[in-house]
Amino acid sequence: MADLREEETVSAEASGFSDLSDSEFLEFLDLEDAQESNALVNMPGPSSESLGKDDKPISLQNWKRGLDILSPMERFQLKYLYVTDLASQNWCELQTAYGKELPGFLAPDKAAVLDTGASIHLARELELHDLVTVPVTTKEDAWAIKFLNILSMIATLQSEGHIREFPVFGEVEGVLLVGVIDELHYTAKGELEITELKTRRHPMLPLEAQKKKDCFQVSLYKYIFDAMVQGKVTPASLIHHTKLCPEKPLGPSVLRHAQQGGFSVKSLGDLMELVFLSLTLSDLPVIDILKIEYIHQETATVLGTEIVAFEEKEVRGKVQHYMAYWMGHREPQGVDVEEAWKCRTCTYADICEWRKGSGVLSSTVAPQAKKAK
């Protein structure tokens, strides 16, 4: 499988599939961990006088000003969302919003947990295949590498029955959603099973609130993957959202890698045609079984597994609700009072208007929700 090394001309967003495939940092927000980590609760977070671009203090009121003008998708100049963006809304939507508005406040301990989880994911991926670095200079090159990986993995899944880190993408409620499936494999009965790996800092299973978020994430992966193999995802939709130029010639490094894989292509459009044909003509089934596997980070011991019942109507309802925020049709919402314990270790607790207002956004900072068209 190819990895990509992006040159200066390619933004970090260009590759399109760098979805955070795990969310171990939410373990810090589990009630047990909050009780064990009192020091973390008192860690300083962003204050109500955060610094602006000119390094001058800005009030939360000024930071929120103008939210009625642009939707979050427009304000953050997002071409697409990650599956984990919606999954994090399932935990606390306002925390997700603060994370976009005030990036860079991730506590060092939480960053370390993410690094450990990423290392475990990489180790598992290397069990099945090697990684080859391919330099890229354009966003078309970056997406081409991902498409080449998809072509390779489709063939491997059908011949060997087991792959890891499979990219998925599709339009959901008018927004392009992308992600990375941890593992796909066929069972002894020939059923296609998705396994989502979640690592745990402590040797204990998560609370139900965390499991709920994880179940929604893996359900979204099935929802998108099924649409891909059923021909419901189109090249036109992908091009529309990403603003890719399918006619643009691919770079020499990407072309060499494609030729080594047996693909004679010249442009991204050539690859896209192959990918969409392969997705629909390779007899790939929809996902039958959804499973979450929880593993202790330090010992790699399996703590338990969770079989997820896929409820399409429920998934669609949640997606519609969460997308309404990104499209600017409503303001972000915090947690219910019953789940206020999540705030104990939230980085943004000190400035959270929902928390200060006991479940409502202050009228001085709340964006004026756009009316749905």
XYZ file of C-alpha atoms in Angstrom:
373
model
C 0.000 0.000 0.000
C 1.171 3.514 -0.747
C 1.649 6.259 1.763
C 2.147 9.812 0.588
C 4.700 12.485 1.379
C 3.175 15.851 0.673
C 5.383 18.638 -0.666
C 4.910 22.273 0.331
C 2.382 22.894 -2.432
C -0.092 20.418 -0.974
C -2.165 21.299 2.079
C -2.669 18.812 4.887
C -6.306 18.556 3.813
C -5.501 17.589 0.255
C -5.242 13.868 0.746
C -8.868 13.699 1.697
C -8.843 10.539 3.787
C -6.854 11.489 6.886
C -9.844 10.721 9.090
C -8.966 10.187 12.717
C -9.916 6.537 12.757
C -9.797 6.300 16.523
C -10.970 8.515 19.364
C -9.112 7.299 22.424
C -8.879 10.811 23.851
C -12.563 10.588 24.761
C -11.548 8.031 27.369
C -10.364 11.027 29.377
C -13.983 12.121 29.485
C -15.283 8.847 30.865
C -16.520 9.256 34.408
C -14.059 6.754 35.883
C -11.113 8.477 34.240
C -12.341 11.888 35.305
C -12.372 10.684 38.903
C -8.854 9.257 38.568
C -7.381 12.300 36.802
C -8.132 15.244 39.069
C -5.006 17.007 37.908
C -6.248 16.979 34.341
C -9.518 18.594 35.351
C -7.637 21.670 36.521
C -5.481 22.008 33.444
C -5.784 25.456 31.855
C -7.776 25.639 28.669
C -8.755 28.483 26.377
C -9.927 31.477 28.383
C -12.732 33.864 27.568
C -9.981 36.294 26.541
C -8.305 34.173 23.834
C -5.784 35.816 21.526
C -6.774 36.869 18.036
C -4.629 36.810 14.895
C -2.974 40.072 15.967
C -2.194 38.571 19.411
C -4.650 40.961 21.050
C -7.214 39.570 23.483
C -10.647 38.991 22.006
C -13.786 38.458 23.994
C -15.996 35.454 23.423
C -18.695 37.838 22.188
C -16.382 39.151 19.447
C -15.223 35.623 18.654
C -18.841 34.591 18.077
C -19.809 37.735 16.172
C -20.905 37.153 12.620
C -21.839 33.486 12.993
C -25.230 34.273 11.452
C -23.525 35.330 8.215
C -21.740 32.106 7.286
C -22.475 28.459 7.992
C -19.736 26.442 9.755
C -18.919 24.763 6.424
C -18.391 28.184 4.854
C -16.712 29.812 7.844
C -14.086 27.072 8.189
C -13.805 26.665 4.389
C -14.521 22.960 4.625
C -14.897 20.956 1.424
C -15.971 17.870 3.343
C -16.380 16.449 6.830
C -14.836 13.413 8.470
C -16.901 10.584 9.900
C -15.273 11.390 13.240
C -16.618 14.956 13.055
C -20.152 13.601 13.220
C -19.198 10.951 15.756
C -17.768 13.632 18.049
C -21.069 15.521 17.794
C -22.682 12.410 19.239
C -20.508 12.958 22.328
C -20.840 16.756 22.624
C -21.672 18.921 19.652
C -20.576 22.138 21.325
C -17.164 20.626 22.064
C -16.885 19.828 18.353
C -17.785 23.425 17.472
C -15.246 24.853 19.926
C -12.628 22.535 18.483
C -13.151 24.047 15.034
C -13.363 27.622 16.309
C -10.384 27.400 18.669
C -7.981 24.740 17.353
C -4.693 23.961 19.033
C -5.878 23.503 22.610
C -5.509 19.715 22.805
C -3.908 18.840 26.124
C -0.497 17.096 25.908
C -1.776 14.018 27.765
C -4.649 13.654 25.308
C -2.306 14.080 22.352
C -0.115 11.304 23.753
C -3.130 8.983 23.937
C -3.924 9.698 20.286
C -0.305 9.032 19.291
C -0.369 5.674 21.085
C -3.643 4.711 19.418
C -2.271 5.695 16.001
C 0.820 3.563 16.587
C -1.306 0.513 17.399
C -3.384 1.074 14.260
C -0.215 1.335 12.165
C 1.227 -1.844 13.656
C -1.940 -3.729 12.764
C -1.914 -2.325 9.250
C 1.698 -3.443 8.736
C 0.679 -6.996 9.624
C -1.098 -7.209 6.268
C 0.970 -5.040 3.960
C 3.985 -2.755 3.679
C 3.814 1.010 3.239
C 5.569 2.721 0.350
C 6.096 6.492 0.428
C 5.138 8.303 -2.796
C 5.934 12.043 -3.087
C 3.037 14.197 -4.312
C 2.883 17.842 -5.396
C -0.825 18.441 -6.076
C -4.103 17.590 -4.407
C -4.920 15.482 -7.474
C -1.775 13.434 -6.818
C -2.779 12.971 -3.180
C -6.247 11.721 -4.049
C -4.767 9.530 -6.793
C -2.698 7.678 -4.186
C -5.837 7.007 -2.168
C -7.649 5.746 -5.255
C -4.732 3.438 -6.079
C -4.924 2.095 -2.528
C -8.652 1.464 -2.949
C -8.066 -0.470 -6.179
C -5.365 -2.552 -4.521
C -7.459 -3.266 -1.438
C -10.564 -4.283 -3.388
C -8.500 -6.947 -5.151
C -6.899 -8.055 -1.872
C -10.234 -8.289 -0.077
C -11.690 -10.455 -2.810
C -8.639 -12.718 -3.069
C -7.445 -12.921 0.545
C -10.568 -11.877 2.435
C -8.940 -9.350 4.768
C -7.869 -5.677 4.517
C -7.209 -2.762 6.861
C -7.477 1.041 6.578
C -9.982 1.168 3.720
C -10.952 4.736 2.661
C -14.647 5.557 2.250
C -16.386 8.633 0.883
C -19.847 9.703 -0.165
C -22.334 12.553 -0.201
C -24.639 12.567 2.824
C -27.340 15.226 3.169
C -25.578 17.376 0.594
C -22.158 17.199 2.311
C -19.198 15.021 1.335
C -18.300 12.689 4.193
C -14.976 10.808 4.240
C -13.394 8.311 6.613
C -11.189 5.259 7.025
C -12.490 1.828 8.005
C -10.109 0.060 10.375
C -10.729 -3.474 9.119
C -12.883 -5.426 6.665
C -12.877 -9.208 6.392
C -15.049 -12.117 5.350
C -16.283 -14.493 8.030
C -16.321 -18.269 7.653
C -19.928 -17.947 6.463
C -18.920 -15.485 3.740
C -20.377 -12.432 5.484
C -18.515 -9.120 5.202
C -17.626 -7.834 8.675
C -16.327 -4.411 9.687
C -14.196 -4.174 12.822
C -13.491 -0.807 14.442
C -10.470 -0.835 16.760
C -10.637 1.304 19.901
C -7.693 1.379 22.286
C -8.095 2.090 25.989
C -5.612 3.763 28.314
C -6.952 1.795 31.297
C -7.904 -1.920 31.233
C -11.640 -1.274 31.391
C -14.479 -1.013 28.917
C -15.882 2.468 28.255
C -19.108 3.884 29.605
C -22.309 3.548 27.599
C -21.983 7.161 26.386
C -18.659 6.311 24.734
C -20.024 3.065 23.305
C -22.956 5.006 21.858
C -20.572 7.318 20.022
C -18.467 4.385 18.768
C -21.570 2.538 17.529
C -22.676 5.597 15.594
C -19.217 5.905 14.017
C -19.100 2.299 12.800
C -22.702 2.600 11.547
C -21.686 5.609 9.467
C -18.863 3.593 7.910
C -21.353 0.927 6.837
C -23.758 3.552 5.531
C -21.091 5.101 3.283
C -19.416 1.846 2.223
C -22.748 0.309 1.217
C -23.554 3.373 -0.889
C -20.165 3.069 -2.629
C -20.599 -0.580 -3.651
C -24.237 0.005 -4.651
C -23.249 2.711 -7.137
C -24.888 5.544 -5.186
C -21.656 7.569 -5.017
C -20.737 9.363 -8.254
C -17.528 10.935 -9.608
C -19.474 14.121 -10.333
C -20.404 14.508 -6.681
C -16.821 13.970 -5.534
C -15.476 16.501 -8.038
C -18.156 19.020 -7.086
C -17.262 18.960 -3.394
C -13.462 18.645 -3.610
C -12.947 20.952 -6.624
C -10.532 18.416 -8.084
C -9.425 18.678 -11.725
C -9.828 15.175 -13.192
C -8.080 16.141 -16.439
C -4.907 17.288 -14.687
C -1.938 14.998 -15.470
C -0.593 13.053 -12.522
C 2.947 13.622 -11.244
C 5.804 11.315 -12.310
C 6.096 9.598 -8.911
C 2.384 8.785 -8.863
C 2.478 7.548 -12.476
C 5.402 5.232 -11.679
C 3.579 3.844 -8.672
C 0.449 3.276 -10.745
C 2.426 1.461 -13.443
C 4.049 -0.761 -10.810
C 0.559 -1.728 -9.706
C -0.449 -2.580 -13.271
C -2.564 0.522 -13.933
C -2.059 2.473 -17.144
C -3.416 5.931 -16.350
C -2.468 9.508 -17.092
C -4.878 11.627 -15.069
C -6.971 11.525 -11.919
C -10.053 11.092 -14.096
C -8.643 7.849 -15.496
C -8.172 6.518 -11.971
C -11.599 7.651 -10.818
C -13.215 5.738 -13.667
C -11.339 2.582 -12.663
C -12.243 2.987 -8.979
C -15.956 3.477 -9.518
C -16.128 0.586 -11.974
C -14.220 -1.645 -9.573
C -16.471 -0.723 -6.641
C -19.637 -1.701 -8.482
C -18.395 -4.579 -10.660
C -16.221 -6.529 -8.211
C -19.150 -8.283 -6.513
C -18.414 -6.480 -3.245
C -21.336 -7.055 -0.862
C -22.733 -4.623 1.652
C -21.402 -4.935 5.201
C -23.257 -7.627 7.142
C -21.712 -7.460 10.624
C -20.556 -4.428 12.604
C -18.114 -4.987 15.465
C -16.126 -2.769 17.823
C -13.037 -4.198 19.506
C -11.667 -2.527 22.646
C -7.975 -3.110 23.368
C -5.782 -2.081 26.305
C -3.000 0.149 24.975
C -0.214 -1.063 27.254
C -0.763 -4.822 27.066
C -2.648 -5.141 23.732
C -5.165 -7.287 25.606
C -8.635 -7.456 24.116
C -10.960 -6.013 26.760
C -14.156 -6.886 24.947
C -16.123 -6.620 21.742
C -19.386 -4.941 20.900
C -21.704 -6.155 18.113
C -23.605 -3.214 16.658
C -27.151 -3.470 15.352
C -27.401 -1.224 12.297
C -30.573 0.896 12.323
C -30.627 2.862 9.065
C -33.570 5.073 10.017
C -31.917 6.067 13.284
C -28.567 6.729 11.575
C -30.197 8.901 8.909
C -32.067 10.863 11.561
C -28.894 11.603 13.507
C -26.999 12.546 10.361
C -29.727 14.984 9.334
C -29.687 16.551 12.797
C -25.888 16.900 12.915
C -25.618 18.205 9.353
C -28.134 20.935 10.180
C -25.457 22.524 12.369
C -22.761 22.376 9.676
C -25.120 23.869 7.096
C -25.962 26.747 9.438
C -29.605 25.818 9.986
C -29.260 25.747 13.780
C -26.805 26.586 16.544
C -24.619 23.949 18.262
C -25.984 22.175 21.315
C -24.258 21.052 24.491
C -24.889 17.926 26.523
C -28.020 17.197 28.532
C -27.898 17.818 32.273
C -27.735 14.057 32.861
C -24.418 13.956 30.974
C -22.879 17.094 32.452
C -20.131 14.859 33.898
C -18.555 14.977 30.444
C -17.634 18.602 31.145
C -15.236 17.613 33.945
C -12.261 17.214 31.644
C -13.416 19.180 28.613
C -10.748 21.554 27.345
C -13.358 24.240 26.712
C -15.234 24.027 30.023
C -14.065 27.472 31.179
C -15.581 29.259 28.181
C -18.558 27.027 27.443
C -21.679 29.198 27.311
C -23.903 26.115 27.376
C -22.357 25.056 30.678
C -22.525 28.555 32.166
C -26.127 28.938 31.077
C -27.180 25.543 32.437
C -28.153 24.155 29.067
C -28.710 27.221 26.879
C -26.437 29.382 24.780
C -26.197 32.967 25.971
C -28.174 35.298 23.727
C -25.106 37.530 23.462
C -23.013 34.800 21.883
C -25.498 32.454 20.232
C -25.484 32.545 16.413
C -28.709 33.364 14.668
C -29.699 30.039 13.124
C -30.364 30.113 9.402
C -33.705 28.905 8.198
C -33.606 25.598 6.369
C -34.186 26.027 2.675
